[in-house]
Coordinates of N, CA, C and O in Angstrom, one line a residue:
M1 N 0.9 -1.2 0.0 CA 0.0 0.0 0.0 C 0.9 1.2 0.0 O 1.9 1.3 0.8
A2 N 0.6 2.2 -0.9 CA 1.4 3.4 -1.0 C 1.3 4.2 0.3 O 0.3 4.2 1.1
K3 N 2.4 5.0 0.6 CA 2.4 5.8 1.8 C 1.3 6.7 1.9 O 0.7 6.9 3.0
H4 N 0.9 7.4 0.8 CA -0.1 8.4 0.9 C -1.5 7.7 1.1 O -2.4 8.3 1.7
T5 N -1.7 6.5 0.6 CA -2.9 5.8 0.9 C -3.0 5.4 2.4 O -4.1 5.5 2.9
K6 N -1.9 5.0 3.0 CA -1.9 4.7 4.4 C -2.3 6.0 5.2 O -3.1 5.9 6.2
I7 N -1.7 7.1 4.8 CA -2.0 8.4 5.5 C -3.5 8.7 5.4 O -4.1 9.1 6.4
L8 N -4.0 8.6 4.2 CA -5.5 8.9 4.0 C -6.3 7.9 4.8 O -7.3 8.4 5.4
L9 N -5.9 6.7 4.9 CA -6.7 5.7 5.7 C -6.7 6.1 7.2 O -7.7 6.0 7.9
I10 N -5.5 6.5 7.7 CA -5.4 7.0 9.1 C -6.3 8.2 9.3 O -7.0 8.2 10.3
F11 N -6.3 9.1 8.4 CA -7.2 10.3 8.6 C -8.6 9.9 8.5 O -9.5 10.5 9.3
A12 N -9.0 9.0 7.7 CA -10.4 8.5 7.6 C -10.8 7.9 8.9 O -11.9 8.1 9.4
L13 N -10.0 7.0 9.5 CA -10.3 6.4 10.8 C -10.4 7.4 11.9 O -11.3 7.3 12.8
L14 N -9.5 8.4 11.9 CA -9.6 9.5 12.9 C -10.9 10.3 12.7 O -11.6 10.6 13.7
A15 N -11.3 10.5 11.5 CA -12.6 11.2 11.3 C -13.8 10.4 11.8 O -14.7 11.0 12.4
L16 N -13.7 9.1 11.6 CA -14.8 8.3 12.1 C -14.8 8.3 13.6 O -15.9 8.3 14.2
G17 N -13.7 8.3 14.2 CA -13.6 8.4 15.7 C -14.2 9.7 16.2 O -14.9 9.7 17.2
L18 N -13.8 10.8 15.5 CA -14.4 12.1 15.9 C -15.9 12.1 15.7 O -16.6 12.7 16.5
A19 N -16.4 11.5 14.7 CA -17.8 11.5 14.4 C -18.5 10.7 15.6 O -19.5 11.1 16.1
G20 N -17.9 9.6 16.0 CA -18.4 8.9 17.1 C -18.4 9.7 18.4 O -19.4 9.6 19.2
L21 N -17.3 10.4 18.7 CA -17.3 11.3 19.9 C -18.3 12.4 19.8 O -19.0 12.7 20.8
F22 N -18.6 12.9 18.6 CA -19.6 13.9 18.4 C -21.0 13.3 18.7 O -21.8 13.9 19.4
A23 N -21.2 12.0 18.3 CA -22.5 11.4 18.6 C -22.6 11.2 20.1 O -23.7 11.3 20.6
L24 N -21.5 10.9 20.8 CA -21.6 10.7 22.3 C -22.0 12.0 22.9 O -22.9 12.0 23.8
K25 N -21.4 13.1 22.5 CA -21.7 14.4 23.0 C -23.2 14.8 22.8 O -23.9 15.2 23.6
Q26 N -23.7 14.5 21.6 CA -25.1 14.7 21.2 C -26.0 13.9 22.1 O -27.1 14.4 22.5
N27 N -25.6 12.7 22.3 CA -26.5 11.8 23.1 C -26.6 12.2 24.5 O -27.6 11.8 25.2
S28 N -25.7 12.9 25.1 CA -25.8 13.4 26.5 C -27.0 14.3 26.7 O -27.4 14.5 27.8
A29 N -27.6 14.8 25.6 CA -28.8 15.6 25.7 C -30.1 14.8 25.7 O -31.1 15.3 25.4
K30 N -30.0 13.5 25.9 CA -31.1 12.6 26.0 C -31.8 12.4 24.6 O -33.0 12.1 24.5
E31 N -31.1 12.7 23.5 CA -31.6 12.5 22.2 C -31.6 11.0 21.9 O -30.7 10.2 22.2
S32 N -32.7 10.5 21.2 CA -32.8 9.1 20.9 C -31.9 8.8 19.7 O -32.2 9.3 18.6
L33 N -30.9 7.9 19.8 CA -30.0 7.5 18.7 C -30.1 6.0 18.4 O -30.3 5.2 19.3
P34 N -30.0 5.6 17.2 CA -30.1 4.2 16.8 C -28.9 3.4 17.3 O -27.7 3.9 17.2
V35 N -29.1 2.2 17.9 CA -28.1 1.3 18.3 C -28.1 0.1 17.4 O -27.1 -0.4 17.0
F36 N -29.3 -0.4 17.0 CA -29.4 -1.6 16.2 C -30.8 -1.6 15.6 O -31.8 -1.1 16.2
S37 N -31.0 -2.0 14.4 CA -32.3 -2.2 13.8 C -32.2 -3.2 12.6 O -31.2 -3.3 12.0
C38 N -33.3 -4.0 12.5 CA -33.4 -4.9 11.4 C -34.8 -5.4 11.2 O -35.6 -5.3 12.2
N39 N -35.1 -5.9 10.1 CA -36.5 -6.5 9.8 C -36.4 -8.0 10.1 O -35.6 -8.7 9.6
L40 N -37.3 -8.4 10.9 CA -37.4 -9.9 11.3 C -38.8 -10.3 10.8 O -39.8 -10.3 11.5
G41 N -38.9 -10.7 9.5 CA -40.2 -11.1 9.0 C -41.1 -9.9 8.8 O -40.7 -8.9 8.3
E42 N -42.3 -9.9 9.4 CA -43.2 -8.8 9.4 C -42.9 -7.7 10.5 O -43.5 -6.7 10.4
K43 N -42.1 -8.1 11.4 CA -41.9 -7.1 12.5 C -40.5 -6.5 12.4 O -39.5 -7.1 11.9
K44 N -40.4 -5.3 12.9 CA -39.1 -4.6 12.9 C -38.5 -4.6 14.3 O -39.3 -4.4 15.3
L45 N -37.3 -4.9 14.5 CA -36.6 -4.8 15.8 C -35.8 -3.5 15.8 O -35.0 -3.2 14.9
V46 N -36.0 -2.7 16.8 CA -35.3 -1.4 16.9 C -34.7 -1.3 18.3 O -35.5 -1.4 19.3
V47 N -33.5 -0.9 18.5 CA -32.9 -0.6 19.8 C -32.3 0.8 19.6 O -31.6 1.1 18.7
T48 N -32.6 1.7 20.6 CA -32.1 3.0 20.6 C -31.5 3.3 22.0 O -31.7 2.7 23.0
A49 N -30.7 4.4 22.0 CA -30.0 4.8 23.2 C -30.5 6.3 23.5 O -30.5 7.1 22.6
E50 N -30.8 6.5 24.7 CA -31.2 7.8 25.2 C -30.4 8.1 26.5 O -30.8 7.5 27.5
G51 N -29.3 8.8 26.5 CA -28.5 9.0 27.6 C -28.0 7.6 28.0 O -27.3 6.9 27.2
S52 N -28.2 7.2 29.3 CA -27.7 5.9 29.7 C -28.7 4.8 29.5 O -28.5 3.6 29.9
Q53 N -29.9 5.1 29.0 CA -31.0 4.1 28.8 C -30.9 3.5 27.4 O -30.7 4.2 26.4
L54 N -31.2 2.2 27.3 CA -31.3 1.5 26.1 C -32.8 1.1 26.0 O -33.4 0.7 27.0
S55 N -33.4 1.3 24.8 CA -34.8 0.8 24.6 C -34.8 -0.2 23.5 O -34.2 -0.1 22.4
F56 N -35.5 -1.3 23.8 CA -35.7 -2.4 22.9 C -37.2 -2.4 22.5 O -38.1 -2.4 23.3
N57 N -37.4 -2.4 21.2 CA -38.8 -2.4 20.6 C -38.9 -3.4 19.5 O -38.3 -3.4 18.5
Y58 N -39.8 -4.4 19.8 CA -40.0 -5.5 18.8 C -41.5 -5.9 18.9 O -42.0 -6.4 19.9
G59 N -42.2 -5.5 17.8 CA -43.7 -5.7 17.8 C -44.3 -4.9 18.9 O -44.1 -3.7 19.0
D60 N -45.0 -5.6 19.8 CA -45.7 -4.9 20.9 C -44.8 -5.0 22.2 O -45.3 -4.6 23.3
I61 N -43.6 -5.4 22.1 CA -42.7 -5.5 23.3 C -41.8 -4.3 23.3 O -41.1 -4.0 22.4
L62 N -41.9 -3.6 24.5 CA -41.0 -2.5 24.7 C -40.3 -2.7 26.0 O -41.0 -2.8 27.1
I63 N -39.0 -2.7 26.0 CA -38.2 -2.8 27.3 C -37.2 -1.7 27.3 O -36.5 -1.4 26.4
R64 N -37.2 -1.0 28.4 CA -36.2 0.1 28.7 C -35.4 -0.3 29.9 O -35.9 -0.8 30.8
G65 N -34.1 0.0 29.8 CA -33.3 -0.3 30.9 C -31.8 0.1 30.7 O -31.5 0.6 29.7
N66 N -31.0 -0.3 31.7 CA -29.6 -0.1 31.7 C -29.0 -1.1 32.6 O -29.7 -2.0 33.2
V67 N -27.7 -1.0 32.8 CA -27.0 -2.0 33.6 C -27.5 -2.0 35.1 O -27.7 -3.1 35.7
D68 N -27.8 -0.8 35.6 CA -28.2 -0.8 37.0 C -29.6 -1.4 37.2 O -29.9 -2.0 38.3
S69 N -30.4 -1.4 36.2 CA -31.8 -2.0 36.3 C -31.7 -3.5 36.3 O -32.6 -4.2 36.6
G70 N -30.6 -4.1 35.8 CA -30.4 -5.5 35.7 C -31.1 -6.2 34.6 O -31.0 -7.4 34.5
N71 N -31.7 -5.5 33.7 CA -32.4 -6.1 32.6 C -31.7 -5.9 31.2 O -32.2 -6.2 30.2
V72 N -30.5 -5.4 31.2 CA -29.7 -5.2 30.0 C -28.3 -5.8 30.2 O -27.7 -5.5 31.3
A73 N -27.8 -6.5 29.3 CA -26.4 -7.0 29.3 C -25.8 -7.0 27.9 O -26.5 -7.2 27.0
Y74 N -24.5 -6.8 27.8 CA -23.8 -6.7 26.5 C -22.6 -7.6 26.6 O -21.9 -7.7 27.6
H75 N -22.4 -8.3 25.5 CA -21.2 -9.1 25.3 C -20.6 -8.8 23.9 O -21.3 -8.8 22.9
H76 N -19.2 -8.7 23.9 CA -18.5 -8.4 22.6 C -17.2 -9.2 22.7 O -16.4 -9.0 23.5
Q77 N -17.1 -10.2 21.8 CA -15.9 -11.0 21.7 C -15.3 -10.8 20.4 O -15.9 -10.9 19.4
M78 N -14.0 -10.6 20.4 CA -13.2 -10.4 19.1 C -12.1 -11.5 19.0 O -11.5 -11.8 20.0
W79 N -11.9 -12.0 17.8 CA -10.9 -12.9 17.5 C -10.0 -12.2 16.4 O -10.3 -11.1 16.0
V80 N -9.0 -12.9 15.9 CA -8.2 -12.4 14.9 C -9.0 -12.0 13.7 O -8.8 -10.9 13.1
H81 N -9.8 -12.8 13.2 CA -10.6 -12.5 11.9 C -12.1 -12.7 12.1 O -12.8 -13.0 11.2
A82 N -12.6 -12.5 13.3 CA -14.0 -12.6 13.6 C -14.5 -11.9 14.8 O -13.6 -11.5 15.6
E83 N -15.8 -11.7 14.9 CA -16.3 -11.1 16.2 C -17.7 -11.5 16.4 O -18.4 -11.9 15.4
D84 N -18.1 -11.5 17.6 CA -19.5 -11.9 18.1 C -20.0 -10.8 19.0 O -19.3 -10.4 20.0
K85 N -21.2 -10.2 18.7 CA -21.8 -9.2 19.6 C -23.2 -9.7 20.0 O -23.9 -10.2 19.2
Q86 N -23.5 -9.5 21.3 CA -24.8 -9.8 21.8 C -25.3 -8.7 22.7 O -24.5 -8.3 23.6
L87 N -26.5 -8.4 22.6 CA -27.2 -7.5 23.5 C -28.4 -8.1 24.0 O -29.3 -8.5 23.2
R88 N -28.5 -8.3 25.4 CA -29.7 -9.0 25.9 C -30.5 -8.1 26.8 O -30.1 -7.3 27.6
F89 N -31.8 -8.2 26.5 CA -32.8 -7.5 27.3 C -33.7 -8.5 28.0 O -34.1 -9.6 27.4
R90 N -34.0 -8.3 29.3 CA -34.8 -9.2 30.0 C -36.1 -8.5 30.5 O -36.0 -7.4 31.0
Q91 N -37.2 -9.3 30.4 CA -38.5 -8.8 30.9 C -39.2 -10.0 31.6 O -39.6 -10.9 30.9
G92 N -39.2 -9.9 32.9 CA -39.8 -11.1 33.6 C -38.9 -12.3 33.4 O -37.7 -12.3 33.5
D93 N -39.6 -13.4 33.0 CA -38.9 -14.7 32.7 C -38.4 -14.8 31.2 O -37.7 -15.7 30.9
N94 N -38.7 -13.7 30.4 CA -38.3 -13.8 29.0 C -37.0 -13.0 28.8 O -36.8 -11.9 29.4
S95 N -36.1 -13.5 27.9 CA -34.9 -12.8 27.5 C -34.9 -12.7 26.0 O -35.3 -13.6 25.3
Y96 N -34.5 -11.6 25.5 CA -34.4 -11.3 24.1 C -32.9 -10.9 23.8 O -32.4 -9.9 24.2
V97 N -32.3 -11.8 23.0 CA -30.8 -11.7 22.7 C -30.7 -11.3 21.3 O -30.9 -12.1 20.4
I98 N -30.2 -10.1 21.0 CA -29.9 -9.6 19.7 C -28.4 -10.0 19.4 O -27.6 -9.8 20.3
F99 N -28.1 -10.6 18.3 CA -26.8 -11.0 18.0 C -26.3 -10.6 16.6 O -27.1 -10.4 15.7
N100 N -25.0 -10.5 16.5 CA -24.4 -10.3 15.2 C -23.1 -11.1 15.2 O -22.3 -11.0 16.1
R101 N -22.9 -11.9 14.2 CA -21.7 -12.7 14.0 C -21.1 -12.3 12.7 O -21.7 -12.2 11.6
W102 N -19.8 -12.1 12.7 CA -19.0 -11.7 11.5 C -17.7 -12.4 11.5 O -17.1 -12.6 12.5
A103 N -17.2 -12.8 10.3 CA -15.9 -13.4 10.1 C -15.4 -13.2 8.7 O -16.2 -13.2 7.7
Y104 N -14.1 -13.0 8.6 CA -13.4 -12.9 7.3 C -13.5 -14.2 6.6 O -13.6 -15.3 7.2
P105 N -13.4 -14.2 5.3 CA -13.3 -15.5 4.5 C -11.9 -16.1 4.8 O -11.0 -15.4 5.2
N106 N -11.8 -17.4 4.5 CA -10.5 -18.0 4.7 C -9.5 -17.6 3.5 O -9.9 -16.8 2.7
N107 N -8.3 -18.2 3.5 CA -7.3 -17.8 2.5 C -7.8 -18.1 1.1 O -7.3 -17.5 0.1
E108 N -8.8 -19.0 0.9 CA -9.3 -19.3 -0.4 C -10.5 -18.4 -0.8 O -11.1 -18.6 -1.8
G109 N -10.8 -17.4 0.1 CA -11.9 -16.5 -0.2 C -13.3 -17.1 0.1 O -14.3 -16.6 -0.4
K110 N -13.3 -18.2 0.9 CA -14.6 -18.9 1.2 C -14.8 -18.8 2.7 O -13.9 -18.7 3.5
G111 N -16.1 -18.9 3.0 CA -16.5 -19.0 4.4 C -16.8 -17.7 5.2 O -16.8 -17.7 6.4
A112 N -16.9 -16.6 4.4 CA -17.2 -15.3 5.1 C -18.6 -15.4 5.7 O -19.5 -16.1 5.2
V113 N -18.7 -14.8 6.9 CA -20.0 -14.9 7.7 C -20.3 -13.5 8.1 O -19.5 -12.7 8.6
D114 N -21.6 -13.1 8.0 CA -22.1 -11.9 8.5 C -23.6 -12.0 8.6 O -24.3 -11.9 7.6
Y115 N -24.1 -12.3 9.8 CA -25.5 -12.4 10.0 C -25.9 -11.9 11.4 O -25.1 -11.9 12.3
S116 N -27.2 -11.5 11.5 CA -27.7 -11.0 12.7 C -29.1 -11.6 13.0 O -29.7 -12.0 12.0
G117 N -29.6 -11.5 14.2 CA -30.9 -12.0 14.5 C -31.3 -11.8 15.9 O -30.7 -11.0 16.7
L118 N -32.4 -12.5 16.3 CA -32.9 -12.4 17.6 C -33.2 -13.8 18.2 O -33.9 -14.6 17.5
L119 N -32.7 -14.1 19.4 CA -33.0 -15.3 20.1 C -34.0 -14.9 21.2 O -33.7 -13.9 21.9
I120 N -35.0 -15.7 21.4 CA -36.0 -15.4 22.5 C -36.0 -16.7 23.4 O -36.1 -17.8 22.9
F121 N -35.8 -16.4 24.7 CA -35.8 -17.4 25.7 C -36.9 -17.2 26.7 O -37.2 -16.1 27.0
K122 N -37.5 -18.3 27.2 CA -38.4 -18.2 28.4 C -37.6 -19.1 29.4 O -37.5 -20.3 29.3
G123 N -37.1 -18.4 30.5 CA -36.3 -19.1 31.4 C -35.0 -19.5 30.7 O -34.4 -18.7 30.0
Y124 N -34.7 -20.8 30.7 CA -33.5 -21.3 30.0 C -33.9 -22.0 28.7 O -33.0 -22.5 28.0
D125 N -35.2 -22.0 28.3 CA -35.6 -22.7 27.1 C -35.7 -21.7 25.9 O -36.3 -20.6 26.0
K126 N -35.0 -22.1 24.8 CA -35.1 -21.2 23.6 C -36.5 -21.4 23.0 O -36.9 -22.6 22.7
I127 N -37.2 -20.4 22.8 CA -38.6 -20.5 22.2 C -38.7 -20.0 20.8 O -39.6 -20.3 20.1
D128 N -37.7 -19.2 20.3 CA -37.7 -18.7 19.0 C -36.3 -18.2 18.6 O -35.5 -17.8 19.4
L129 N -36.0 -18.3 17.3 CA -34.8 -17.8 16.6 C -35.2 -17.2 15.3 O -35.8 -17.9 14.5
K130 N -34.9 -15.9 15.1 CA -35.2 -15.2 13.9 C -34.0 -14.6 13.4 O -33.2 -14.0 14.1
F131 N -33.8 -14.6 12.1 CA -32.7 -14.0 11.4 C -33.1 -12.7 10.7 O -34.3 -12.7 10.2
C132 N -32.3 -11.7 10.7 CA -32.7 -10.4 10.0 C -32.8 -10.6 8.5 O -31.9 -11.3 7.9
N133 N -33.8 -10.0 7.9 CA -33.9 -10.0 6.5 C -32.9 -9.1 5.8 O -32.5 -9.3 4.7
D134 N -32.5 -8.1 6.6 CA -31.5 -7.2 6.1 C -30.3 -7.3 7.0 O -30.4 -8.0 8.0
S135 N -29.3 -6.5 6.8 CA -28.1 -6.7 7.6 C -28.2 -5.8 8.9 O -28.2 -4.6 8.8
G136 N -28.5 -6.4 10.0 CA -28.5 -5.7 11.2 C -27.1 -5.5 11.7 O -26.3 -6.4 11.7
E137 N -26.8 -4.3 12.1 CA -25.5 -4.0 12.6 C -25.6 -3.1 13.8 O -26.4 -2.2 13.9
F138 N -24.7 -3.3 14.8 CA -24.7 -2.5 16.0 C -23.9 -1.3 15.8 O -22.9 -1.3 15.1
Y139 N -24.3 -0.2 16.4 CA -23.5 1.0 16.5 C -22.9 1.0 17.9 O -23.4 1.4 18.9
L140 N -21.7 0.4 17.9 CA -21.0 0.0 19.2 C -20.7 1.2 20.0 O -20.8 1.2 21.2
I141 N -20.4 2.4 19.4 CA -20.0 3.5 20.2 C -21.1 3.9 21.1 O -20.9 4.4 22.2
L142 N -22.4 3.8 20.7 CA -23.5 4.2 21.5 C -23.7 3.2 22.6 O -24.1 3.6 23.7
I143 N -23.5 1.9 22.4 CA -23.6 0.9 23.5 C -22.5 1.2 24.5 O -22.8 1.3 25.7
Y144 N -21.3 1.4 24.1 CA -20.2 1.7 25.1 C -20.5 3.0 25.8 O -20.3 3.1 27.0
Q145 N -21.1 4.0 25.2 CA -21.4 5.3 25.8 C -22.4 5.0 26.9 O -22.3 5.6 28.0
C146 N -23.4 4.2 26.6 CA -24.5 4.0 27.6 C -23.9 3.3 28.8 O -24.2 3.6 30.0
Y147 N -23.0 2.3 28.6 CA -22.3 1.6 29.7 C -21.4 2.6 30.5 O -21.4 2.5 31.7
L148 N -20.7 3.4 29.8 CA -19.8 4.3 30.6 C -20.6 5.3 31.3 O -20.3 5.6 32.5
T149 N -21.7 5.8 30.8 CA -22.6 6.8 31.5 C -23.2 6.1 32.7 O -23.3 6.7 33.7
M150 N -23.6 4.9 32.5 CA -24.3 4.2 33.7 C -23.2 3.9 34.8 O -23.6 4.0 35.9
Q151 N -22.0 3.6 34.4 CA -21.0 3.3 35.4 C -20.5 4.6 36.1 O -20.0 4.6 37.2
N152 N -20.7 5.8 35.5 CA -20.2 7.0 36.1 C -21.3 7.7 36.9 O -21.1 8.8 37.4
M153 N -22.5 7.2 36.9 CA -23.6 7.8 37.7 C -23.5 7.6 39.2 O -23.0 6.7 39.7

């Protein structure tokens, strides 16, 4: 890669980081910002961030919470060429786990993975699994901001 291309790439990444910091500053005013959305059949799944609160909306189910409320949990695992993200909302005995799995293809250009969906549990029993019709993607900076805000309260 040419030296000037590397420099441009570095500036582009810095610009994205600054845009994320700007979004964090904007969100401190309790503005509702998107964290995740996708279409699951006839229903749309939407998660938004408002300050330290996350809101889960799927059909007629609305759950609001944060780490302190005990009904929201987040997991993010990264490997060399893959990552797994999960955001769990709990309401009573039901859990709703939004997930995204992504992996690079192998050396032969095969095996790339990128899919998202929703797992629904009642207690420890899986009662439904739905995959997004479109590409659901997390806006991680907003999830991290909610957790940092919640931990600093």
